[in-house]
N, CA and C of each residue as an Amber inpcrd file, in Angstrom:
protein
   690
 128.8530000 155.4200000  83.4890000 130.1190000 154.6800000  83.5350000
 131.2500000 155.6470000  83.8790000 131.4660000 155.1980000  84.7030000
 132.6720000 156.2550000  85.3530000 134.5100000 156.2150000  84.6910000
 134.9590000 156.9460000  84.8690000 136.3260000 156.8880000  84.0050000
 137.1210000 155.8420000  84.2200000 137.1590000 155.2700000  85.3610000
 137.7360000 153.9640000  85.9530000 137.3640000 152.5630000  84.9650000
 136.3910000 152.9150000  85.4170000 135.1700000 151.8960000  84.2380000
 135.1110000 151.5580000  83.0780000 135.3510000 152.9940000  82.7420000
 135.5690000 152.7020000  80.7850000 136.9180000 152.9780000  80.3050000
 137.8790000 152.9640000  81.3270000 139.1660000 152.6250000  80.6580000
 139.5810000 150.9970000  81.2510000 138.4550000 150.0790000  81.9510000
 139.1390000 148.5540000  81.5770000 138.0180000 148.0050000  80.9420000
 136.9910000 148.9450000  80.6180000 136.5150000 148.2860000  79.5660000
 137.1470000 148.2800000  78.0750000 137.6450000 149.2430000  77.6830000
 138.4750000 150.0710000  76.6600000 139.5040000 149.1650000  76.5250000
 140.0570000 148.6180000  77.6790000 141.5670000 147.9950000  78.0100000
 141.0460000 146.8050000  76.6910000 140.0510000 145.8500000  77.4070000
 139.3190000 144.8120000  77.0880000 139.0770000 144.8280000  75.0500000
 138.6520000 146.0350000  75.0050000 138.3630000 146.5530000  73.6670000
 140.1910000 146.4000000  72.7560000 140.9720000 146.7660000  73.3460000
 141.6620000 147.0350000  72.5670000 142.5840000 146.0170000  72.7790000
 142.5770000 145.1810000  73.9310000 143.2900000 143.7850000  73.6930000
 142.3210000 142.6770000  72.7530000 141.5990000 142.7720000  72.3990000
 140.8920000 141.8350000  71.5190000 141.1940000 142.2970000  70.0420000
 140.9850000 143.6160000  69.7230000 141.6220000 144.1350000  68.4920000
 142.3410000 143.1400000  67.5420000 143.5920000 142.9140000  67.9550000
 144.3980000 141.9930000  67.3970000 144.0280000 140.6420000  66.6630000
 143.0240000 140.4890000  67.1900000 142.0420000 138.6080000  66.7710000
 140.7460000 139.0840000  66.0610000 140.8390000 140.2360000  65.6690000
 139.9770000 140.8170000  64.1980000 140.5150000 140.0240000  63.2550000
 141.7610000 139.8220000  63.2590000 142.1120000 139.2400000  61.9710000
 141.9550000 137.6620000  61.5370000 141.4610000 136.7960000  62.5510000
 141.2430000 135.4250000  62.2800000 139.8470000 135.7490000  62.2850000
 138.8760000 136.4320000  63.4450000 137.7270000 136.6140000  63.2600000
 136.4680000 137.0060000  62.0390000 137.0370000 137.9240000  61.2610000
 136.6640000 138.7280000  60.7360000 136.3790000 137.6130000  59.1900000
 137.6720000 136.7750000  58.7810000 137.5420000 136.0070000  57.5220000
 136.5150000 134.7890000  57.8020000 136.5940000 134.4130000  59.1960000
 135.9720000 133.1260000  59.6450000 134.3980000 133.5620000  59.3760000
 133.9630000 134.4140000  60.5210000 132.5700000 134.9960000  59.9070000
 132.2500000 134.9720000  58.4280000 132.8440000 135.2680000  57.6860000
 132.7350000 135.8580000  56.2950000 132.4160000 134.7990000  55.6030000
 133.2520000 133.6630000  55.7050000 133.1600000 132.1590000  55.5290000
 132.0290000 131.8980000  56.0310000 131.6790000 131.1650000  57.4170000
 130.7350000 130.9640000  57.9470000 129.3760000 131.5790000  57.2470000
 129.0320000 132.8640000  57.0780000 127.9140000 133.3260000  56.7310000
 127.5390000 132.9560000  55.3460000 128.5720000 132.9650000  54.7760000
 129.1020000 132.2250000  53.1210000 127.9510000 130.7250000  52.7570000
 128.6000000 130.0870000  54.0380000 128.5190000 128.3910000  54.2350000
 126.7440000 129.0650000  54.4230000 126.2890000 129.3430000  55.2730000
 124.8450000 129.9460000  55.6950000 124.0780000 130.1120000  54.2900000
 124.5720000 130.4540000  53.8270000 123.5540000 131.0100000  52.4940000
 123.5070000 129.9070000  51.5470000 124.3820000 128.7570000  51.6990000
 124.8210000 127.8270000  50.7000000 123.6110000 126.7580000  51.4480000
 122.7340000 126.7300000  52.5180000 122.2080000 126.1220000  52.7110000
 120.8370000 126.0880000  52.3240000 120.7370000 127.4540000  52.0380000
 119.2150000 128.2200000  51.2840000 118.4390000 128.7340000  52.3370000
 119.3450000 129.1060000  53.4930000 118.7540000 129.5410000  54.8350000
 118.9790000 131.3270000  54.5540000 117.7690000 131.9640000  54.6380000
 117.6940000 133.4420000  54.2610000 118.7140000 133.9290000  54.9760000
 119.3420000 135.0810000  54.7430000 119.7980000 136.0940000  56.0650000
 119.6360000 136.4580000  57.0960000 118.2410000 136.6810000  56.9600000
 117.1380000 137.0560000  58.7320000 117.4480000 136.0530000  59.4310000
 116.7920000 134.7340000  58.8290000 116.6130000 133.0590000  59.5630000
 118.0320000 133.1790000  60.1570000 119.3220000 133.6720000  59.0400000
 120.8770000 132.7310000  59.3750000 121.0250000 133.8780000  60.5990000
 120.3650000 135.2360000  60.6650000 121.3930000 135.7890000  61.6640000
 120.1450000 135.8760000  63.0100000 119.1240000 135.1570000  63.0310000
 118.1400000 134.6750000  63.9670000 119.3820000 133.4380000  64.7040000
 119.3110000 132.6090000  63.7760000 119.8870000 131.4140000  64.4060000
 121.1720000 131.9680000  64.8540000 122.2270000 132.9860000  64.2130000
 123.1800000 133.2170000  65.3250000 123.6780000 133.9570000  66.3730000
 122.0640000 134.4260000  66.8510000 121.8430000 135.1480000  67.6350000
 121.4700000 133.8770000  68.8420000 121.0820000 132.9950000  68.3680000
 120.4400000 132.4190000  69.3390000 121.1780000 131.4190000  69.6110000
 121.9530000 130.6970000  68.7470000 123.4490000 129.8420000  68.7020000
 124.8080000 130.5140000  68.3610000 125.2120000 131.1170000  69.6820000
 126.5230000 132.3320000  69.5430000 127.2290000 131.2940000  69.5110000
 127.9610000 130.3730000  68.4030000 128.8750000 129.4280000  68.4350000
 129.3330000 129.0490000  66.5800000 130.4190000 129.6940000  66.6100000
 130.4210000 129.1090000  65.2830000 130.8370000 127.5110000  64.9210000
 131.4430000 127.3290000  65.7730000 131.6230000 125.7010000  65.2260000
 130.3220000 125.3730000  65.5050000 129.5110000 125.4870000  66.4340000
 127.9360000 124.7030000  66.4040000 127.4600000 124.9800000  65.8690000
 127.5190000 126.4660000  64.9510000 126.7370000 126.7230000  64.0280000
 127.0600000 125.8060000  62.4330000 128.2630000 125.7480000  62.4320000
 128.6010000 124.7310000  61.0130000 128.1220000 123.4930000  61.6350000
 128.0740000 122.8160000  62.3770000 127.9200000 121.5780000  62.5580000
 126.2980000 121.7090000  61.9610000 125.7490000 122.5500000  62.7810000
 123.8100000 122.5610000  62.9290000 124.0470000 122.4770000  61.2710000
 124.5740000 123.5450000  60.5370000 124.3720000 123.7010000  58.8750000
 124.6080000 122.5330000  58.2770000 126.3300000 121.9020000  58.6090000
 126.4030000 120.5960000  58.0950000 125.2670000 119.5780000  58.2180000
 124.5160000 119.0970000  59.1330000 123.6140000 118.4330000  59.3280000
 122.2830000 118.1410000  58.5430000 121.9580000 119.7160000  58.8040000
 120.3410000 120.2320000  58.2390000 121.0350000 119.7790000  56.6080000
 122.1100000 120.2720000  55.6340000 122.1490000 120.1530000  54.2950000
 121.8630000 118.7370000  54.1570000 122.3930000 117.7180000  55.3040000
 122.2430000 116.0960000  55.0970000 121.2290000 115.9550000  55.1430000
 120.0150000 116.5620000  55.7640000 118.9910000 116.1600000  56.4620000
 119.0800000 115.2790000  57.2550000 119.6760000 115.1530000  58.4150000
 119.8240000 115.1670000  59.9020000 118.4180000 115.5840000  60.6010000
 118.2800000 114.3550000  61.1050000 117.1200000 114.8230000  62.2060000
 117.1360000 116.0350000  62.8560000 116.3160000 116.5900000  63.7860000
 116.6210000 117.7540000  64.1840000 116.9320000 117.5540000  65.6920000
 116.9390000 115.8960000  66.4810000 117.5280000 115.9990000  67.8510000
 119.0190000 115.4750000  67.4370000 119.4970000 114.5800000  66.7420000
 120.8940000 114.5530000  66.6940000 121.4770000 115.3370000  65.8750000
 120.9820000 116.7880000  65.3670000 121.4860000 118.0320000  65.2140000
 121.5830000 118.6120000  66.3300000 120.9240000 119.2120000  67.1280000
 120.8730000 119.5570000  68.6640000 121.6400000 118.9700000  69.5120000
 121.9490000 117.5070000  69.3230000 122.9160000 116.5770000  70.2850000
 124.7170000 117.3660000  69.6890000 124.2490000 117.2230000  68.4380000
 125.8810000 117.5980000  67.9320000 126.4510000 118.7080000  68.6860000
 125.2030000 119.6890000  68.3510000 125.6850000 121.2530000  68.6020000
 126.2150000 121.2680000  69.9870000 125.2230000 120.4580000  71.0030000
 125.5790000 120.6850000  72.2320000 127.0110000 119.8090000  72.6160000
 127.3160000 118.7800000  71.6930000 128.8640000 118.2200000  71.9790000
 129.7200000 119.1930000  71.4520000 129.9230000 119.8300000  70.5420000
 130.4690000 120.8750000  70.0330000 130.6440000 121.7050000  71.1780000
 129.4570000 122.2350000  71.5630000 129.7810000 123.3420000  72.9450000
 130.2340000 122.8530000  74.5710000 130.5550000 121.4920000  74.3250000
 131.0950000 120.9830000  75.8250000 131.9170000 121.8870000  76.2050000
 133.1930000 122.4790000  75.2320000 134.1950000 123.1630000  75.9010000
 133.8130000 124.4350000  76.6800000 132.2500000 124.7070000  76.4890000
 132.4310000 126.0090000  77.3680000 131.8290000 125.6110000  78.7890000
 132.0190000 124.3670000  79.2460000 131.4270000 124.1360000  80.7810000
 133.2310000 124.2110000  81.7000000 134.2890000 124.1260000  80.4350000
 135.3060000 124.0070000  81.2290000 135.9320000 125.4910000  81.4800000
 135.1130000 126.1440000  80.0900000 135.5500000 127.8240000  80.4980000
 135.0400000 128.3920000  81.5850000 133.3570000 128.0090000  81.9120000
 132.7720000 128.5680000  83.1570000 133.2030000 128.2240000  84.2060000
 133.4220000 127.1420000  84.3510000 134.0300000 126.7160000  85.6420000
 135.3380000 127.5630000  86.0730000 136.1520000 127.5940000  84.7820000
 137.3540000 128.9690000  85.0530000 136.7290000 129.9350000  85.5380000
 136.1010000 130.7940000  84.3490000 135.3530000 131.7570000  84.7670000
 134.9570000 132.3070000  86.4510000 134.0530000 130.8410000  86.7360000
 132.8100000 131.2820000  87.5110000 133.7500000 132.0290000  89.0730000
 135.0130000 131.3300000  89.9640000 135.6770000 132.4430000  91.1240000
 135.8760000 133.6340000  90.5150000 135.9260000 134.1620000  89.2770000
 136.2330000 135.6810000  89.5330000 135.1300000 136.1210000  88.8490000
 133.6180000 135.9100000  88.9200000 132.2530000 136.7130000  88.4070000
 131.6200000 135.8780000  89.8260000 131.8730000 135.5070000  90.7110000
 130.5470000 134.6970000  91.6640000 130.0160000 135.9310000  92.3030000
 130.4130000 137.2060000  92.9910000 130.0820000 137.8120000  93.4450000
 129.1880000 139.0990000  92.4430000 129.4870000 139.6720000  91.0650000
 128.2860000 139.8670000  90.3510000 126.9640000 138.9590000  90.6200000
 126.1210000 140.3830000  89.9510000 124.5860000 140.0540000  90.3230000
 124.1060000 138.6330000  89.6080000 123.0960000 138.4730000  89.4800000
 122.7310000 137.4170000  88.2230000 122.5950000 138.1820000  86.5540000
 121.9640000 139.2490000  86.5590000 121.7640000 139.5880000  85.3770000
 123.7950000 139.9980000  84.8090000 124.1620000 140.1050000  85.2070000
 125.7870000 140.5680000  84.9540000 126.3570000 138.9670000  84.7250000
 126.4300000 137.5190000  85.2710000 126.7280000 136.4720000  84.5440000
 125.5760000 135.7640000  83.7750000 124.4610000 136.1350000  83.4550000
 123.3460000 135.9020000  82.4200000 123.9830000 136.3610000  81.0200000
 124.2530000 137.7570000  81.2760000 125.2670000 138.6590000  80.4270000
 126.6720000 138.2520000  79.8810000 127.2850000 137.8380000  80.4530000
 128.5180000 137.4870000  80.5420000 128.5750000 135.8750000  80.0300000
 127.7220000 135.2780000  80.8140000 127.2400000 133.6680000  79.9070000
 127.0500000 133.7560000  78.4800000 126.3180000 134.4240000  77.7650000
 125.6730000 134.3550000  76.6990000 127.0940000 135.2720000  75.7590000
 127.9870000 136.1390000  76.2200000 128.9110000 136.5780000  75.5270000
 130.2460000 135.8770000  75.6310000 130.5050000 134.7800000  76.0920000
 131.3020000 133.6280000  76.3110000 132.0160000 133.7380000  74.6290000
 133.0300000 133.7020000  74.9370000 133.6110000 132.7910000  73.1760000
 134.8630000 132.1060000  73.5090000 135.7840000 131.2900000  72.6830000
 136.8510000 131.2650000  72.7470000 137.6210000 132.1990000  72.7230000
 137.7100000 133.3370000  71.9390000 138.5560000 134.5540000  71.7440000
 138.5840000 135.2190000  72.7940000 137.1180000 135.4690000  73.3650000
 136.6750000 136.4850000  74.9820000 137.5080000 135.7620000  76.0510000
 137.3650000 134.3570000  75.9960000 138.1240000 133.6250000  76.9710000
 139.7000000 133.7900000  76.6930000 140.0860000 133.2480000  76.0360000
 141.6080000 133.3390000  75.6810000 141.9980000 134.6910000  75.9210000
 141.6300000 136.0180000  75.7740000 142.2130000 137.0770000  75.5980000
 141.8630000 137.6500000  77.3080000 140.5500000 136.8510000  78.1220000
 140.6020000 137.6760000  79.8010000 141.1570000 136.9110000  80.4640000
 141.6260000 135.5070000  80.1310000 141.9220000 134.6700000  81.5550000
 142.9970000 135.2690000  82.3580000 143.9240000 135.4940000  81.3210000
 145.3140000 135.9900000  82.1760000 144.7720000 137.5780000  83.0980000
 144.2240000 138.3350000  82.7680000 143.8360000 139.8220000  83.0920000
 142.8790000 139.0340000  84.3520000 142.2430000 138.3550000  84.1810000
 141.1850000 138.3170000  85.3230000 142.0460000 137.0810000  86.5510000
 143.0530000 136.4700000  86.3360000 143.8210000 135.6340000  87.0740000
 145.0420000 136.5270000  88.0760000 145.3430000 137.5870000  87.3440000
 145.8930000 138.9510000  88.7160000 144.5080000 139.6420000  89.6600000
 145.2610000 139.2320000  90.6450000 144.4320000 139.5170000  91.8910000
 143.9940000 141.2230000  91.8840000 144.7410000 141.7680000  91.6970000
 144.6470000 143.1050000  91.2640000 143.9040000 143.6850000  90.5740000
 143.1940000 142.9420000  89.4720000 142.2210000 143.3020000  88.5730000
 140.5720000 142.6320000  88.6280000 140.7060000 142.0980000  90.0910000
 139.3220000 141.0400000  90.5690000 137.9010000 142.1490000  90.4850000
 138.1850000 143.7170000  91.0100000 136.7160000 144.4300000  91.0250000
 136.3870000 145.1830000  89.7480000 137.5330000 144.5500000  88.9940000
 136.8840000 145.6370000  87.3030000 136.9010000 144.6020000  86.2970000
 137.2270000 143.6010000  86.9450000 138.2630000 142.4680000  85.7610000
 136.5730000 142.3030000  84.7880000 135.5150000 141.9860000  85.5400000
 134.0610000 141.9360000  84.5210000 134.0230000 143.2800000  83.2490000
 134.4950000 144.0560000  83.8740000 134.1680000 145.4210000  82.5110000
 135.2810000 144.7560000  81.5300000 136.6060000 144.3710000  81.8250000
 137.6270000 144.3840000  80.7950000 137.0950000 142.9610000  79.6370000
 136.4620000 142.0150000  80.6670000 135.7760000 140.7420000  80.0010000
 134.8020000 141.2030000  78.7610000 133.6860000 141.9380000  79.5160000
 132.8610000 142.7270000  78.4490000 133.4830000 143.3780000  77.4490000
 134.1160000 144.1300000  77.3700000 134.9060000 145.3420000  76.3430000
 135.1880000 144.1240000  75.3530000 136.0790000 142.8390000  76.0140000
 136.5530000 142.2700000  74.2240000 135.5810000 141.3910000  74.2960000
 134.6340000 140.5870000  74.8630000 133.2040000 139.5130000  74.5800000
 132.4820000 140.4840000  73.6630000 132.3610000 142.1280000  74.1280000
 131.1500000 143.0190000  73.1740000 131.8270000 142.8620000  71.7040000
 133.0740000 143.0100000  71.5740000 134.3010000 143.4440000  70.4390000
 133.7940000 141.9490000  69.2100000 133.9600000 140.9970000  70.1820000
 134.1370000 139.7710000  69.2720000 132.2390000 139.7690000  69.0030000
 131.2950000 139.5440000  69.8240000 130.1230000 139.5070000  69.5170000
 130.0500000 140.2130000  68.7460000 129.9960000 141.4710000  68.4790000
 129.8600000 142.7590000  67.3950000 130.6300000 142.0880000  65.9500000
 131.9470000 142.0070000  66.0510000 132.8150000 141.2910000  65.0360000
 131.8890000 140.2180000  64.2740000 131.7560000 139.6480000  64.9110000
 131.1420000 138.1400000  64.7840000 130.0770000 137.8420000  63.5810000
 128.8110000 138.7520000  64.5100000 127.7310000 139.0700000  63.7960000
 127.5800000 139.7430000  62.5610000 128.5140000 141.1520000  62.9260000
 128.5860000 141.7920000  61.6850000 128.9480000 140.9130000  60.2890000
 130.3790000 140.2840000  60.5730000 130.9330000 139.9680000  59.6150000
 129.7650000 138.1800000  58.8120000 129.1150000 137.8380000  59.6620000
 129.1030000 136.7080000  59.3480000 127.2680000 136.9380000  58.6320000
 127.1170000 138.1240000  58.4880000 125.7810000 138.8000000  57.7930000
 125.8060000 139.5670000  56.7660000 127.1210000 140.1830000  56.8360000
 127.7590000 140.2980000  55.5590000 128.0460000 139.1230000  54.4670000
 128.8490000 137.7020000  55.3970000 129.0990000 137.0060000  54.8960000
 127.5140000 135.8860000  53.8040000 126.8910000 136.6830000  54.9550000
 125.4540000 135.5530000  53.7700000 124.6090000 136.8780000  53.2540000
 124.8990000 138.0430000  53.0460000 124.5160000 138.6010000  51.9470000
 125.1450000 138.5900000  50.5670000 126.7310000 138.4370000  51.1600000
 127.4240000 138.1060000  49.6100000 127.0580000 136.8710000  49.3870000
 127.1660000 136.0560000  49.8400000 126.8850000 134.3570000  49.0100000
 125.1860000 134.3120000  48.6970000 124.5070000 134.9810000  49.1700000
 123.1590000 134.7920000  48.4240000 123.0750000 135.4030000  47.1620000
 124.1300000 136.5660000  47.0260000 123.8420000 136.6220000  45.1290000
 125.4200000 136.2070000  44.9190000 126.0070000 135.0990000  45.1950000
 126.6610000 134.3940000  44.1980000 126.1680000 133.7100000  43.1460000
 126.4380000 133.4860000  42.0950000 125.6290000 132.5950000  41.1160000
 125.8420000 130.7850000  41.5630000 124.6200000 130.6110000  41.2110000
 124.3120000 129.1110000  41.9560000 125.4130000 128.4210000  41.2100000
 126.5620000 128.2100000  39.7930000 126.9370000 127.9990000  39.4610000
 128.4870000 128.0090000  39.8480000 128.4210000 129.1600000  41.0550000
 129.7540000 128.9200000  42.0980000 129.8040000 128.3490000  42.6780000
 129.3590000 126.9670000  43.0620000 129.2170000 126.1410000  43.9140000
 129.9070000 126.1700000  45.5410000 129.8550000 126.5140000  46.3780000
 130.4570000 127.2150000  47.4060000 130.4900000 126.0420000  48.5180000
 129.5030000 124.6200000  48.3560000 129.6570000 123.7820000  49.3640000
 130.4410000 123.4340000  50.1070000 131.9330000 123.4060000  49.5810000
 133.6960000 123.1810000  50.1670000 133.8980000 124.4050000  51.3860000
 132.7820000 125.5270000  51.7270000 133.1220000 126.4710000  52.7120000
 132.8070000 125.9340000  53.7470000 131.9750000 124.8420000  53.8540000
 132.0060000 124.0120000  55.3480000 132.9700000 123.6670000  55.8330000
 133.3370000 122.1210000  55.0580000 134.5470000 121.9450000  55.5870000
 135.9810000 122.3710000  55.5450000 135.8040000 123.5150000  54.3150000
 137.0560000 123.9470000  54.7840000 136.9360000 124.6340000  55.9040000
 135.9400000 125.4700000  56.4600000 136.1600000 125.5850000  57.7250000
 136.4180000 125.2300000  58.7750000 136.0690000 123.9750000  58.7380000
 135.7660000 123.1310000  59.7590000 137.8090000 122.6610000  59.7860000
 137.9900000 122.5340000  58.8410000 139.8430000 122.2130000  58.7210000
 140.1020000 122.9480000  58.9450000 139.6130000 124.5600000  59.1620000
 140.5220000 126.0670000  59.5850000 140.6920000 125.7400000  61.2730000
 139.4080000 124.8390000  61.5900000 139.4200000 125.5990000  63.3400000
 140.4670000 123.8110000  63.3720000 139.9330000 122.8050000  63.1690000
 141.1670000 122.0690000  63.5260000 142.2230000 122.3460000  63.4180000
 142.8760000 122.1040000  62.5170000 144.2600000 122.7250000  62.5620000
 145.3170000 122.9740000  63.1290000 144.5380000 124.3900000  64.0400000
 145.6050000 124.6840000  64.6740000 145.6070000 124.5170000  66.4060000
 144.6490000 123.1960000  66.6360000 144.1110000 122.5680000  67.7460000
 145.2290000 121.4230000  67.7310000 145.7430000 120.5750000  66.6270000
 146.6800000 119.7520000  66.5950000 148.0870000 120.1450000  67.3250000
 148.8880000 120.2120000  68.2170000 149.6710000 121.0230000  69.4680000
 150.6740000 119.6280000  69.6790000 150.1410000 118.5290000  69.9860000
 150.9400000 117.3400000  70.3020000 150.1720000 116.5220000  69.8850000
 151.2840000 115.3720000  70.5930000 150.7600000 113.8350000  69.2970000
 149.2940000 113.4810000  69.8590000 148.8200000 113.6700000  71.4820000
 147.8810000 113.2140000  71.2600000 146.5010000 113.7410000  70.8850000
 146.6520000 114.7340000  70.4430000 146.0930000 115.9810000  69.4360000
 145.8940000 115.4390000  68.0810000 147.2810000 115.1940000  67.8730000
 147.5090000 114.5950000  66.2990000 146.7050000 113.4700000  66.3700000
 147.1000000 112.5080000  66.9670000 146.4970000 110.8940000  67.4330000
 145.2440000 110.8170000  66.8980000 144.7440000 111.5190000  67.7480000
 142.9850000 112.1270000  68.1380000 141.9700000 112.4580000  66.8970000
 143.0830000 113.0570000  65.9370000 142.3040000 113.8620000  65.0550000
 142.9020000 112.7140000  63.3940000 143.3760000 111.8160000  63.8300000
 143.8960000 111.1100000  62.8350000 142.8040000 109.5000000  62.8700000
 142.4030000 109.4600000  64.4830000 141.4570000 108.5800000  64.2650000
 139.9260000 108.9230000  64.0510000 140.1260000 109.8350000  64.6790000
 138.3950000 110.6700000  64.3580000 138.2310000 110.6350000  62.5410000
 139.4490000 111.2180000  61.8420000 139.1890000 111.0980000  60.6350000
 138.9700000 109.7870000  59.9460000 139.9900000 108.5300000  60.2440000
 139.4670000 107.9390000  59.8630000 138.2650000 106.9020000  59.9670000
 138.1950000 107.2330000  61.5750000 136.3080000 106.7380000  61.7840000
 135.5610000 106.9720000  60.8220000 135.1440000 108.4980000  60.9030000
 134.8400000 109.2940000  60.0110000 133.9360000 108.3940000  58.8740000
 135.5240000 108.8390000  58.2820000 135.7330000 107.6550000  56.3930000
 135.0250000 106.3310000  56.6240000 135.5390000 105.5570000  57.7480000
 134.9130000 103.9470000  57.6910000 133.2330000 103.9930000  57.9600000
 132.5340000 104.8680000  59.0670000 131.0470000 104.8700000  59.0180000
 130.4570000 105.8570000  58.0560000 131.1560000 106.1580000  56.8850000
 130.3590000 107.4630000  56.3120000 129.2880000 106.8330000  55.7100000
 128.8220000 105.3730000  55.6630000 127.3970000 105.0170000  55.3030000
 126.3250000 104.8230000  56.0260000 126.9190000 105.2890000  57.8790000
 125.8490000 104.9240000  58.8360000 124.6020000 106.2840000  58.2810000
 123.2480000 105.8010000  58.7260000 122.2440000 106.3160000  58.2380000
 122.0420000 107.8020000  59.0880000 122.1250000 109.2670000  58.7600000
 121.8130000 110.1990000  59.1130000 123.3140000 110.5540000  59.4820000
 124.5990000 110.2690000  59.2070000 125.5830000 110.8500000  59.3030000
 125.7240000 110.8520000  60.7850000 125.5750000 109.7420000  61.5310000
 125.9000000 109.5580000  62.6170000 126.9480000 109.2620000  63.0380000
 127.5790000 108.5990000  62.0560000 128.9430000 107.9110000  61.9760000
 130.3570000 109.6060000  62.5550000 129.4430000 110.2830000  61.9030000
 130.4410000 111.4700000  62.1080000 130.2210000 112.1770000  63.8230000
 129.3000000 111.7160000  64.6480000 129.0310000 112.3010000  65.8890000
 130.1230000 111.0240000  66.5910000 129.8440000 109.4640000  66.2840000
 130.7030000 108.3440000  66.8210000 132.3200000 108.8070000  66.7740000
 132.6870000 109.4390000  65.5240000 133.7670000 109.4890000  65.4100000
 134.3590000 110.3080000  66.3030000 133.5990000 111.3050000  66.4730000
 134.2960000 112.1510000  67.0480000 134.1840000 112.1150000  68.8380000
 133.6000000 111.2410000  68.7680000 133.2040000 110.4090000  70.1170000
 134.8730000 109.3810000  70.1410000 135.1660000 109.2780000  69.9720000
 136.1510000 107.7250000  69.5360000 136.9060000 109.0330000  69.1300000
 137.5940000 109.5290000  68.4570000 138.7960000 110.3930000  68.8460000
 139.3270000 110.7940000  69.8480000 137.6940000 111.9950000  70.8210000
 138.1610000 112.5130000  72.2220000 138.8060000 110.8830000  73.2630000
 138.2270000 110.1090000  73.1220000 138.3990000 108.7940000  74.2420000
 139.5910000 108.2630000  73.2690000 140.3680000 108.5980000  72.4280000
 141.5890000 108.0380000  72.3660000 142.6810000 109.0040000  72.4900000
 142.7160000 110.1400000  72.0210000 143.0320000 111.3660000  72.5170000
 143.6670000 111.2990000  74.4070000 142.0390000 111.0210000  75.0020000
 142.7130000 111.4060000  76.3560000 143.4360000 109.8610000  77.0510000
 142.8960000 108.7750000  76.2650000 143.5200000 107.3890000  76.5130000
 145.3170000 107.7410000  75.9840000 145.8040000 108.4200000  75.0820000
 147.3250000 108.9980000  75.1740000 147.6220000 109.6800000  75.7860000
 146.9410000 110.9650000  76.4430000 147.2520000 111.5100000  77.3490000
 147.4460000 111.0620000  78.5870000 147.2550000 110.3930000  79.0110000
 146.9510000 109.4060000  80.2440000 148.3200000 108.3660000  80.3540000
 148.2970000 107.6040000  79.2300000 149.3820000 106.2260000  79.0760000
 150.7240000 107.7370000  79.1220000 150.9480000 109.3300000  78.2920000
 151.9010000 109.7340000  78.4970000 152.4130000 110.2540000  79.6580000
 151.3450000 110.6460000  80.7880000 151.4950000 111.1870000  81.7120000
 151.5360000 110.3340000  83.0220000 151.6330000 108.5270000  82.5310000
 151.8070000 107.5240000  83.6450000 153.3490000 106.8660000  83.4470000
């Protein structure tokens, strides 16, 4: 790696830095929620090796504790991860000319944080033949982050005493990443009917009611966006 090289990878490294600090508690949580399911450490950091997604990973956990089938667990996870077909598509003009093994690479280290922190760096024309190293530097930063923290996080909750009851680390997580997704009303809208879908099918059989809902939020959501922007 030549000096060119590893100072926008470095660049990459040290603009992600900063989002240690939402990262780092979320894992901790997350791995928390992992252990509360009676899923070992190995198994929890198998599965998030192989599902780099933490909201799909709470969803998959939420599910399995219901006992949720295991294809409309899989259906969830993969609605959960719709948003990254709209990141690749960003993505894909400034990586088309890398090899395949370099966006194989780059696919699988995808996050929200990796995204949010290269779009602007890789959208100057100026930075098009290195802009992949600076991507890597904070995708490696947050993957590394990620893992670490969220294996830590289910070694401490496996010797919590069963008498700490820790179940509330789901969804409060799950209220950490909403949150601060609510931006405008039809955000608000969105997430006000999803909830109370939610509430009204919470007796459909296998907690399906909660995949509908959130089906029936996004389609009212973009049904305001639409009536605001006509």
């Amino acid at each position: 790696m030549n000096k060119w090289v590893r100072n926008e990878f470095m660049r990459g490294v040290q603009a992600f830095l900063p989002l240690l600090v939402g990262v780092v508690p979320f894992g901790l949580i997350t791995g928390i929620a992992v252990s509360q399911t009676g899923i070992s450490p190995n198994d929890g950091i198998i599965m998030s090796l192989l599902v780099y997604s933490g909201a799909a990973l709470l969803v998959a956990l939420q599910l399995i504790q219901l006992g949720t089938p295991i294809l409309i667990t899989i259906l969830s996870a993969l609605m959960v991860n719709l948003r990254f077909l709209m990141y690749s598509a960003s993505l894909a003009p400034h990586f088309q000319k890398l090899s395949s093994r370099w966006k194989i690479l780059l696919a699988y280290l995808l996050s929200d944080q990796a995204y949010a922190v290269s779009i602007s760096y890789l959208e100057d024309p100026s930075n098009q033949k290195t802009g992949h190293w600076y991507f890597l530097g904070a995708a490696i930063t947050m993957w590394l982050t990620w893992q670490g923290s969220l294996f830590l996080g289910m070694v401490v909750g496996v010797n919590v005493p069963p008498g700490w009851s820790l179940d509330f680390t789901v969804p409060l997580t799950f209220l950490a990443l909403a949150v601060p997704t609510v931006k405008d009303k039809s955000t608000l809208f969105s997430a006000l009917v999803a909830s109370l879908a939610a509430l009204l099918m919470n007796g459909l059989p296998f907690k399906i009611g909660v995949v509908i809902a959130a089906i029936i939020g996004i389609g009212i959501g973009a049904m305001v966006d639409e009536w605001r922007s006509s």
